[in-house]
Short mmCIF file of C-alpha atoms in Angstrom, two decimals:
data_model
loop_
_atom_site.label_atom_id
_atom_site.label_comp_id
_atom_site.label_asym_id
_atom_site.label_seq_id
_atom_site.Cartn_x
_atom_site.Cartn_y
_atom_site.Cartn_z
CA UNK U 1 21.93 -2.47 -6.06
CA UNK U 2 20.76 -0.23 -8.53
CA UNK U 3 20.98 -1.16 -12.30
CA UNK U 4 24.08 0.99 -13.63
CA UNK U 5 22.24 1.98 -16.49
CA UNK U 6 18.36 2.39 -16.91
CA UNK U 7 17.35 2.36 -20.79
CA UNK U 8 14.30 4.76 -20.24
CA UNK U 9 13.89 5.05 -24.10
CA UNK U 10 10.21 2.90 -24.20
CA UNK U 11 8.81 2.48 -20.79
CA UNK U 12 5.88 0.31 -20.35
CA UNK U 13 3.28 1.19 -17.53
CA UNK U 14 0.95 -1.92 -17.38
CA UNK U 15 -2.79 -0.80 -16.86
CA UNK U 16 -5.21 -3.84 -16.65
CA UNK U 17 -8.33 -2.45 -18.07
CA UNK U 18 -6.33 -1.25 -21.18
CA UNK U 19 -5.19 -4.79 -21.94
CA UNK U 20 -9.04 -4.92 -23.27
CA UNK U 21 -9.50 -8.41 -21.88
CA UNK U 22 -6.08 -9.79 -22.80
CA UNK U 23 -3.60 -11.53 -20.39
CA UNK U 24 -1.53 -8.74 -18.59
CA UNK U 25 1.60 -10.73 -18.31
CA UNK U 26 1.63 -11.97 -21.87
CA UNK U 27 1.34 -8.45 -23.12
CA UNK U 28 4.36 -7.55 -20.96
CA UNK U 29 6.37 -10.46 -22.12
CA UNK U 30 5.60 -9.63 -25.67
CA UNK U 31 6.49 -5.64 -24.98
CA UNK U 32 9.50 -7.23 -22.61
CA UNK U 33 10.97 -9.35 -26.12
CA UNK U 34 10.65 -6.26 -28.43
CA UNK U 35 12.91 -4.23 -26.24
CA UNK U 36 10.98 -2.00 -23.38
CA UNK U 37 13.72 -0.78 -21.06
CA UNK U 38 11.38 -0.79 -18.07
CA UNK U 39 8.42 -2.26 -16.66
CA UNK U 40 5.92 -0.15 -14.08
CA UNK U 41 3.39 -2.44 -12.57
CA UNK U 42 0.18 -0.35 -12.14
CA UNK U 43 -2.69 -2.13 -10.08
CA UNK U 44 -5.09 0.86 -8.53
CA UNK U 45 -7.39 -1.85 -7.78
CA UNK U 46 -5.92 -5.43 -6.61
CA UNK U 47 -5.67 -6.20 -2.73
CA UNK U 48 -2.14 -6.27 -1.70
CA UNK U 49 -2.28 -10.29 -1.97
CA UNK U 50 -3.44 -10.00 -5.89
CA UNK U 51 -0.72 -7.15 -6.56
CA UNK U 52 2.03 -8.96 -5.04
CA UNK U 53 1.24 -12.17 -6.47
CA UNK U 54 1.12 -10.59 -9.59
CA UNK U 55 4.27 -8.52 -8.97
CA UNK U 56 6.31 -11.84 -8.85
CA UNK U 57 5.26 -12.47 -12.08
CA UNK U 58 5.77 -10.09 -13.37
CA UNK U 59 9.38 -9.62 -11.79
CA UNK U 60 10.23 -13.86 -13.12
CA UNK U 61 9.49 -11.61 -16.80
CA UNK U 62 11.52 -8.66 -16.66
CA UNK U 63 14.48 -10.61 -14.06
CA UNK U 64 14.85 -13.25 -17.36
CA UNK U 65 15.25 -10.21 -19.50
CA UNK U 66 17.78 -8.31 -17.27
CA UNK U 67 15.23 -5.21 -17.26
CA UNK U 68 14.14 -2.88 -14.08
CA UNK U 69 10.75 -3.51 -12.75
CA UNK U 70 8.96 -0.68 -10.81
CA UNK U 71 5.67 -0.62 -8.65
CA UNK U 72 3.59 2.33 -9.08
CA UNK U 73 3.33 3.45 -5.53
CA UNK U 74 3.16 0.60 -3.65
CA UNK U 75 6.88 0.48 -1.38
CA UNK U 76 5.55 -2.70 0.49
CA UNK U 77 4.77 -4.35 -2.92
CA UNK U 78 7.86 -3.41 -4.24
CA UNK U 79 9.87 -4.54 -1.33
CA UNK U 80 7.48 -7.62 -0.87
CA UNK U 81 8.68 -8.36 -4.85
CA UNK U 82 12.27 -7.33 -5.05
CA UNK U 83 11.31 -4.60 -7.13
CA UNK U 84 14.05 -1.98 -8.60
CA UNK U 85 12.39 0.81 -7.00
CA UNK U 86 8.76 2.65 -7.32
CA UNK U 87 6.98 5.43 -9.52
CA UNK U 88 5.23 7.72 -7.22
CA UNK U 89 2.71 10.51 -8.00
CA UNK U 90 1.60 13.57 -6.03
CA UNK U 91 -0.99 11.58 -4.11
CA UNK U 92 1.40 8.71 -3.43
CA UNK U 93 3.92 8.73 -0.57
CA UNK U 94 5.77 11.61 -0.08
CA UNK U 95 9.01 11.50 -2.20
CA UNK U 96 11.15 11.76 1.28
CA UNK U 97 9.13 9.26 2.97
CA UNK U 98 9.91 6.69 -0.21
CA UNK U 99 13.57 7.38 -0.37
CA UNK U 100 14.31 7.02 3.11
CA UNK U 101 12.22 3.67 3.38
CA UNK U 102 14.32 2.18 -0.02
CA UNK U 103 17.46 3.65 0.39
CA UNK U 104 19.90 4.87 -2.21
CA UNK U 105 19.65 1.39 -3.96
CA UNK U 106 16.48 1.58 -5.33
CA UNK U 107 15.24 3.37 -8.55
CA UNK U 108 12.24 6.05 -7.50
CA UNK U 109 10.72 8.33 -10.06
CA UNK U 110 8.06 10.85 -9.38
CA UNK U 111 5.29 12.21 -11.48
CA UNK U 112 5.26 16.10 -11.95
CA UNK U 113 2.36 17.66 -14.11
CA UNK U 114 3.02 21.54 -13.28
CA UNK U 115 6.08 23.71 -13.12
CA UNK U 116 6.14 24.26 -9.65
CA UNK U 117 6.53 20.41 -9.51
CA UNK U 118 8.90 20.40 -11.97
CA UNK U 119 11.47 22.99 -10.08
CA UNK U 120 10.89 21.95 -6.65
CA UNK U 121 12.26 18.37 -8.18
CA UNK U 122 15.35 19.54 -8.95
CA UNK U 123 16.17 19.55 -5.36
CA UNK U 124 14.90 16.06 -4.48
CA UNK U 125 17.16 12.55 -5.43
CA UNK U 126 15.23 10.83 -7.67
CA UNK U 127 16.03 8.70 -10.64
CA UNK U 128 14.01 10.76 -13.14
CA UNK U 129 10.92 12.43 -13.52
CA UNK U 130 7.63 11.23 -15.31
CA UNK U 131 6.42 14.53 -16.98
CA UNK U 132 2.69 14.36 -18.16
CA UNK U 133 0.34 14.55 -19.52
CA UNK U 134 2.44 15.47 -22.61
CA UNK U 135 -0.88 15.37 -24.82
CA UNK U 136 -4.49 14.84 -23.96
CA UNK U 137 -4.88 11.93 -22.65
CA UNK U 138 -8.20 9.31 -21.10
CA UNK U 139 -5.91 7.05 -19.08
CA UNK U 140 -4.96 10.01 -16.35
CA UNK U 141 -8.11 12.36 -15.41
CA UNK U 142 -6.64 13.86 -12.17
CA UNK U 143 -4.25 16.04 -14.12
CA UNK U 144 -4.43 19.74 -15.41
CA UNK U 145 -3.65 20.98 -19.23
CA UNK U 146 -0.94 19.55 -21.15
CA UNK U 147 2.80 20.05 -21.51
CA UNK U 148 3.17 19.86 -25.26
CA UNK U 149 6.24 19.78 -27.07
CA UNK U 150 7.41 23.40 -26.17
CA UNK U 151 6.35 22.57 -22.68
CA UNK U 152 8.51 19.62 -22.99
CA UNK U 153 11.76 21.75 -24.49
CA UNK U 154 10.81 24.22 -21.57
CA UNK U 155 11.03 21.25 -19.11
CA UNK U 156 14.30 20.24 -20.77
CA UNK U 157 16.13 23.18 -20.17
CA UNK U 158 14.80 23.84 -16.50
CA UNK U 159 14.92 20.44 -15.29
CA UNK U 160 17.92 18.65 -13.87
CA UNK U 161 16.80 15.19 -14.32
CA UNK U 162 16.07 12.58 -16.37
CA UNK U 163 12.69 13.38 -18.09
CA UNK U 164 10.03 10.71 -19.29
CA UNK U 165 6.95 11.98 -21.22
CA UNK U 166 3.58 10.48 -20.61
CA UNK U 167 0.35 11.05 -22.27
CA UNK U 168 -1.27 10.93 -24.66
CA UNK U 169 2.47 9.24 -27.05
CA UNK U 170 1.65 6.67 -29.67
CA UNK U 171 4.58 5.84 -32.62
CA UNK U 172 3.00 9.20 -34.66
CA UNK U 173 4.11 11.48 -31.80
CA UNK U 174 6.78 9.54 -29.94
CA UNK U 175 9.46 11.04 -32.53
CA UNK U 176 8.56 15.08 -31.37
CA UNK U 177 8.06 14.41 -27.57
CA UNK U 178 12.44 12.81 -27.41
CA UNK U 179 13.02 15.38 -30.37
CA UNK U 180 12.33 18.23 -28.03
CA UNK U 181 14.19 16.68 -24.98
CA UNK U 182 13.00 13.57 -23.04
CA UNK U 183 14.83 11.24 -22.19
CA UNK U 184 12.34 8.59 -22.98
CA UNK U 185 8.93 8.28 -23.75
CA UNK U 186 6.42 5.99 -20.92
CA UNK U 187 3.40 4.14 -22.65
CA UNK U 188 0.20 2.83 -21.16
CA UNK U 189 -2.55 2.59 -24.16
CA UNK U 190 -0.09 2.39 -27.08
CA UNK U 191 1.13 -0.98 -25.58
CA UNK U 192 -1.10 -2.11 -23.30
CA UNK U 193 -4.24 -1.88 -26.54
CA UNK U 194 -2.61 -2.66 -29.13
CA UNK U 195 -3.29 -5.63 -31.65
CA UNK U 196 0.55 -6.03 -31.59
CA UNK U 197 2.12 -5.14 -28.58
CA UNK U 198 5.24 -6.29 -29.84
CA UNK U 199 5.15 -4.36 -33.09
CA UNK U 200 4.04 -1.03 -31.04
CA UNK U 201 7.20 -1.91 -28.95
CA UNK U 202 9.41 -1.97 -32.22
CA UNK U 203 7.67 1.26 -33.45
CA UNK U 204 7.60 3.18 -30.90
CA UNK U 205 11.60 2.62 -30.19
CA UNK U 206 11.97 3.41 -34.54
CA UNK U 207 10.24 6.47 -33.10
CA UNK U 208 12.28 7.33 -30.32
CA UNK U 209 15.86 6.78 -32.32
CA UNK U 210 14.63 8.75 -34.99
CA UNK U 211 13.68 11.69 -32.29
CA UNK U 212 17.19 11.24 -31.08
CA UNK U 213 19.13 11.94 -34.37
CA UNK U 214 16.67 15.18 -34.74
CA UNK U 215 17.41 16.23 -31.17
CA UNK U 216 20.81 15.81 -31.34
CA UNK U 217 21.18 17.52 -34.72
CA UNK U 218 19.82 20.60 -33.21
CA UNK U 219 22.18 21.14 -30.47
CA UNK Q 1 11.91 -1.96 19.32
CA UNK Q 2 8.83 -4.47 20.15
CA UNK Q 3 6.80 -2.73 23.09
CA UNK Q 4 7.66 -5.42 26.15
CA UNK Q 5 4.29 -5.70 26.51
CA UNK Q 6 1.14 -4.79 24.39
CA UNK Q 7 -2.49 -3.98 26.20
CA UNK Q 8 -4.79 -6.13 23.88
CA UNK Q 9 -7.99 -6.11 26.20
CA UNK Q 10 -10.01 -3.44 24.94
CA UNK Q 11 -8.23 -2.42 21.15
CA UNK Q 12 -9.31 0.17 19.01
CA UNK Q 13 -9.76 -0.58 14.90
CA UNK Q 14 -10.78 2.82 13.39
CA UNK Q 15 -13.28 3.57 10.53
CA UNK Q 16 -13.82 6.70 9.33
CA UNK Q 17 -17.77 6.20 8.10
CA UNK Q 18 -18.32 4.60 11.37
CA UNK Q 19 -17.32 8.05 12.87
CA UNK Q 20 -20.92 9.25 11.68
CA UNK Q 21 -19.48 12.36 10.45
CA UNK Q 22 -17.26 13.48 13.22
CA UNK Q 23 -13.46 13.91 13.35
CA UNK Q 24 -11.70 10.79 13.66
CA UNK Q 25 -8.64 12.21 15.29
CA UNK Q 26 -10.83 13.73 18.18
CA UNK Q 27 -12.61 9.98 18.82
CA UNK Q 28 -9.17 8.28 18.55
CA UNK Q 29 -7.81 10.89 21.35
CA UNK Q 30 -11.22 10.24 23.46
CA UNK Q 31 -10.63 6.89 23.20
CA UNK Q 32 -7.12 6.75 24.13
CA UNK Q 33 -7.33 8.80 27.15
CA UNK Q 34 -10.14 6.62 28.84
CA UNK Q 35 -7.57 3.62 28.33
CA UNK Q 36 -7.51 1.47 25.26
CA UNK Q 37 -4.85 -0.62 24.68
CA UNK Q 38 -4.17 -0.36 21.47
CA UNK Q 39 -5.00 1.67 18.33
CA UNK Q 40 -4.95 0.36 14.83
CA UNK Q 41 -5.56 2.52 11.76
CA UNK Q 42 -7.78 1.48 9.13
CA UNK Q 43 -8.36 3.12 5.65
CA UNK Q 44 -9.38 1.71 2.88
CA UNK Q 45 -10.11 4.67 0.44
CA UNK Q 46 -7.42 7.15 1.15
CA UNK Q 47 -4.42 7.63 -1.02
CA UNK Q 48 -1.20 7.08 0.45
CA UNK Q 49 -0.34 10.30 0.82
CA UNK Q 50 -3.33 11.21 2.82
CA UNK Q 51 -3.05 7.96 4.81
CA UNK Q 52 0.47 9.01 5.86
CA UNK Q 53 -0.24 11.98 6.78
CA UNK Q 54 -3.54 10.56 9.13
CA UNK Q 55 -1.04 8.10 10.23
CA UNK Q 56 1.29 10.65 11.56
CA UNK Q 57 -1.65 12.36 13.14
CA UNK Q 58 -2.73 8.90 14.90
CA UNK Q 59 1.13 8.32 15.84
CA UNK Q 60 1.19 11.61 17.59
CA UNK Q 61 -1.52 10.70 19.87
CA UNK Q 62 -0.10 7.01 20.40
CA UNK Q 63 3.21 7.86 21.47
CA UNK Q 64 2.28 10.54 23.90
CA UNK Q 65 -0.53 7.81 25.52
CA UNK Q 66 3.00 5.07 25.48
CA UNK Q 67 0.09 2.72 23.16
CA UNK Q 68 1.24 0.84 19.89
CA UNK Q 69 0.14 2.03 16.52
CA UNK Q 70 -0.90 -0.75 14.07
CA UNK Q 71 -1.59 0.09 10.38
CA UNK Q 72 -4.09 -2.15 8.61
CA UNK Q 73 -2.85 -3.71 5.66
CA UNK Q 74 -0.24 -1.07 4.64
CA UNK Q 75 3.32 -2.08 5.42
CA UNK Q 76 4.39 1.01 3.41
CA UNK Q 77 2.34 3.28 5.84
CA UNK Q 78 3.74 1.35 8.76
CA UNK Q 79 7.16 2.15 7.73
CA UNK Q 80 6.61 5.67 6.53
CA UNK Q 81 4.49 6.66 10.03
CA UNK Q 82 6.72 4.42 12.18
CA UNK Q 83 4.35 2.41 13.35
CA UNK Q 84 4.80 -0.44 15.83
CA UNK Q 85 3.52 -2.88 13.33
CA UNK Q 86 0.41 -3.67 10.92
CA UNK Q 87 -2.50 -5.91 10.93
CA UNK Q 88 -2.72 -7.90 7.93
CA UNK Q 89 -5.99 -10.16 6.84
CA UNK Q 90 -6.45 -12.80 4.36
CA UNK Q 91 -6.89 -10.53 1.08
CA UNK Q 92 -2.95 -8.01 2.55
CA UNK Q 93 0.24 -9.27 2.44
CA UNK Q 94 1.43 -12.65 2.93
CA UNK Q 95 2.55 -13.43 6.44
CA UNK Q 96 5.99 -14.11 5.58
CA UNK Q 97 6.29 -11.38 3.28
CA UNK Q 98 5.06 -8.69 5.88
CA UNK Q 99 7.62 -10.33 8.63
CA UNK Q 100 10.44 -10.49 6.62
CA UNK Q 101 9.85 -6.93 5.67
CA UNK Q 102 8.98 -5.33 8.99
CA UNK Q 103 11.35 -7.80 11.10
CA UNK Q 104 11.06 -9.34 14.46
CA UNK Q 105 10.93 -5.93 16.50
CA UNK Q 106 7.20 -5.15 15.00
CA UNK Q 107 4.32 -6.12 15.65
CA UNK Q 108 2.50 -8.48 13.08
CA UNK Q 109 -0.96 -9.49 13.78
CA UNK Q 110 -3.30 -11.58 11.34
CA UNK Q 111 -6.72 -12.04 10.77
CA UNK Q 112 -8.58 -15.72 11.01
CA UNK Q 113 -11.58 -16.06 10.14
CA UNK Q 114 -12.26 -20.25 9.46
CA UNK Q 115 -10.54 -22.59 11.72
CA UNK Q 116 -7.82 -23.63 9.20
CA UNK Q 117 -6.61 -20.46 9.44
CA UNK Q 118 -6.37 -21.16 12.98
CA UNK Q 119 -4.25 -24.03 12.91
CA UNK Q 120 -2.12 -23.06 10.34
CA UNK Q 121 -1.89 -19.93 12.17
CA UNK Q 122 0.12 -21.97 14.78
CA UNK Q 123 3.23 -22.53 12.85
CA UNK Q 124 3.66 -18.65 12.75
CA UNK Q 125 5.69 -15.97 14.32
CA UNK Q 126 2.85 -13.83 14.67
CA UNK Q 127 1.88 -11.83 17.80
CA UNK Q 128 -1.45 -12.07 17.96
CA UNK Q 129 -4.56 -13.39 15.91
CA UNK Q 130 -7.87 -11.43 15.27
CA UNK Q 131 -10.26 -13.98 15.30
CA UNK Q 132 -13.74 -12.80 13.35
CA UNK Q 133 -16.24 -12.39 13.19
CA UNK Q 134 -17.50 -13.69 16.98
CA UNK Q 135 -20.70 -12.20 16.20
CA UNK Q 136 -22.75 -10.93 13.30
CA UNK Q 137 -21.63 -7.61 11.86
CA UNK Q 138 -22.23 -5.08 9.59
CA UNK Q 139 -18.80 -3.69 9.50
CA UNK Q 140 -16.93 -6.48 7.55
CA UNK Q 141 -19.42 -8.78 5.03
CA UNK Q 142 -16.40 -10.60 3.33
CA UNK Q 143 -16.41 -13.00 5.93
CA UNK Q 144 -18.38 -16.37 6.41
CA UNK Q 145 -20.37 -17.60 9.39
CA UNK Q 146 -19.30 -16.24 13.09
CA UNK Q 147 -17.25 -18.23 15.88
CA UNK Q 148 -19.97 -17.13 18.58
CA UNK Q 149 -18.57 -17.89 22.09
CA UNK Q 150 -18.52 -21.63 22.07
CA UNK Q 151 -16.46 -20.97 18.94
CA UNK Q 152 -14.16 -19.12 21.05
CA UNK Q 153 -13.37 -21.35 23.94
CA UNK Q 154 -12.20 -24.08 21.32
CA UNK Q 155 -10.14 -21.51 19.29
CA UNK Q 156 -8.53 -20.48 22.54
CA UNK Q 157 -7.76 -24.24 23.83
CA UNK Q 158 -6.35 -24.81 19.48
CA UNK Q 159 -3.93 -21.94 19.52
CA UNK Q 160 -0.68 -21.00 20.51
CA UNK Q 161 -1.48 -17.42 20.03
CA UNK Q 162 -3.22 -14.60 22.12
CA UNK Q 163 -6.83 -14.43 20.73
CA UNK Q 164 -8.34 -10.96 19.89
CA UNK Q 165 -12.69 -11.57 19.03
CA UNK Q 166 -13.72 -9.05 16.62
CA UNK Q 167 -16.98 -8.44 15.10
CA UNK Q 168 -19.99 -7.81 16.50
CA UNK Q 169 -18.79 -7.31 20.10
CA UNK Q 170 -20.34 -4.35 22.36
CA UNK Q 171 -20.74 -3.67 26.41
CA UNK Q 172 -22.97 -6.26 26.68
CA UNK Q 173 -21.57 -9.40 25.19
CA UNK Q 174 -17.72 -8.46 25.74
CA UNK Q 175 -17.74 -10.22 28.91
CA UNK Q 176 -18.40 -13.35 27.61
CA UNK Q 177 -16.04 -13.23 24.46
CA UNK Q 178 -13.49 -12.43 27.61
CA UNK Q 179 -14.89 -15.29 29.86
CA UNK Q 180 -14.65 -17.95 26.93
CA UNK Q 181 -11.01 -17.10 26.53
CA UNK Q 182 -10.17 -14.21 24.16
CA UNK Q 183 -7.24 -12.20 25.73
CA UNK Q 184 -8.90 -9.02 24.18
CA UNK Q 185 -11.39 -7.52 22.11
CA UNK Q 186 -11.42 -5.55 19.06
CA UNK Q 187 -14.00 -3.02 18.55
CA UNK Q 188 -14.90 -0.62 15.38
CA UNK Q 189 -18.21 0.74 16.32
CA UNK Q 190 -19.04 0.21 19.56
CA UNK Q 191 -16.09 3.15 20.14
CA UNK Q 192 -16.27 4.88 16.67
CA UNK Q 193 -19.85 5.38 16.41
CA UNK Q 194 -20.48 5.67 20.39
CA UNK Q 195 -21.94 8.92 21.17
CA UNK Q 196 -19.17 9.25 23.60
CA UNK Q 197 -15.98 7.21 22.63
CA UNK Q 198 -14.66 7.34 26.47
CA UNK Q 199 -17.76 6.54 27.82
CA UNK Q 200 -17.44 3.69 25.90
CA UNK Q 201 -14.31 2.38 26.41
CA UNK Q 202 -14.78 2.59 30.04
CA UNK Q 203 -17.95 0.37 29.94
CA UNK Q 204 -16.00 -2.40 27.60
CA UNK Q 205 -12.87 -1.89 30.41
CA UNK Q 206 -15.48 -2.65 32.81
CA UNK Q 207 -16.79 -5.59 31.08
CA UNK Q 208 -13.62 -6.88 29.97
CA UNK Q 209 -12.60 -7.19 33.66
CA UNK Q 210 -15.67 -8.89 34.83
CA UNK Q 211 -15.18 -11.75 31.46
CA UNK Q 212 -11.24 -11.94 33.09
CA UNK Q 213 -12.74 -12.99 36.37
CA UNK Q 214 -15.04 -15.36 35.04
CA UNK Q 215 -12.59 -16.97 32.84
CA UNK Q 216 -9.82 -17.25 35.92
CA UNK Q 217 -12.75 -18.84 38.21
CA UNK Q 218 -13.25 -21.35 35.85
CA UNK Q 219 -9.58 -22.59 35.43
#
């Protein structure tokens, strides 16, 4: 079944390189403890063996703290795992493909970085969208220009969905990026490289809450 | 539903460099027409996206020749393309992962390349084993040592399971892969890099037949 509630407020994508040497799954336990509300597992490079080996344990993490684990495009990972559900991007399976395979039950988001993207979405069942890059950004190359925080009010008003910003957010920025409408805020570098995941964790969420008192003072 | 009964004497495994430049669609149809067995899809580079949409291409071809479709590796594909099964090797899926996903009406074949493999191969519900590499080969270097035809006649006597050689195999030694007990033969390049694909196939049908003759006359 799918979780009743999702907390998409901090939303840790896992990207090995960034972990700059360190143990992948002890920087997601650490981000895990502080409070992420979700866990993407991100492996462009493993061999299905490695990434499903490593999606287990990753799931025995985020199971023990009650959290949704996704696979970034990977449907035979994530149903090899027990995942929640997957993240898919433009160059991933096609969204229809995905949802039919997983069924209602399972969380799938989908990465938009145009406006095009972002209306045609608002006819498709997904669980929310990943909006990026929100600002420049070296972790994603294949994308074009950057939403920025009117892009992101923009996207607020036009989309119908759940809306996570990617890109480019560290604690400094998280605030403006929920201020001006998303739902939550997804993190690869400002976790991942860190000297204190945990501490980025508990920032970044000071970050987000305080973003949620502006945005809600403006409506 | 399984096919009642799968062709594996003369079985296609595609690779788009191997194609030397041509369309791999177009060799895949040549090949299918002058009678291979089965087809299995190999990509190792695409994104999904663009190995779904091959896969439908492949599918299209399959179904209208009544000839399985196996995906390498990619359960996801499989599933998305509907496939009649996948191929999995050492490095994919578990076994039991890719069975209990797929279920018992696909196919699931594995690839062995040490004679462990073999035996532990024996205790599972797979439907066939590619057993690799008989001969030297360019085409897959993670691999160590080759079976070579004596290698093949005690593999065949060891397993439970029908026996596909791969690696290395052309017109002129498929025979005796046949003759020392393999129930079929998987080829990359001796079909993808042929200067005509049917041409080809015909000339491994041919020598498959005379290796089945040789191989009954010695029972």
């Amino acid at each position: 079944m799918k979780p009743a509630h999702v907390d998409y407020r901090v939303y840790l994508v896992t990207d090995r390189p960034l972990c700059l040497g360190r143990d992948l799954l002890d920087i997601v336990r650490q981000a895990v403890h502080a409070g992420v509300g979700l866990v993407q597992l991100r492996e462009k490079q493993a061999s299905t063996r490695a990434f499903v080996e490593l999606g287990r344990s990753v799931r025995a993490i985020t199971s023990k703290a009650s959290i949704p684990l996704l696979i970034n495009d990977r449907i035979d990972v994530a149903l090899a795992v027990g995942a929640d559900g997957v993240h898919i991007g433009q160059s991933d399976m096609p969204f229809a493909d995905a949802r039919k395979i997983l069924g209602p039950d399972k969380i799938v988001g989908l990465s938009i970085d145009t406006w095009e993207q972002l209306l045609q979405a608002n006819q498709l069942d997904l669980d929310y969208l990943g909006i990026g890059p929100v600002f420049p950004t070296t972790t994603k190359t294949d994308t074009s220009g950057e939403w920025g925080i009117a892009g992101i009010t923009r996207a607020r008003a036009a989309s119908v969905h759940t809306l996570v910003g990617i890109g480019g957010i560290t604690k400094d920025n998280a605030g403006q990026v929920i201020g001006a409408g998303a739902h939550g805020i997804a993190v690869v570098s400002a976790i991942c490289s860190a000297p204190s995941p945990a501490r980025a964790v508990k920032d970044l969420r000071t970050a987000v809450e305080q973003g949620r008192r502006s945005y809600q003072t403006r409506l």
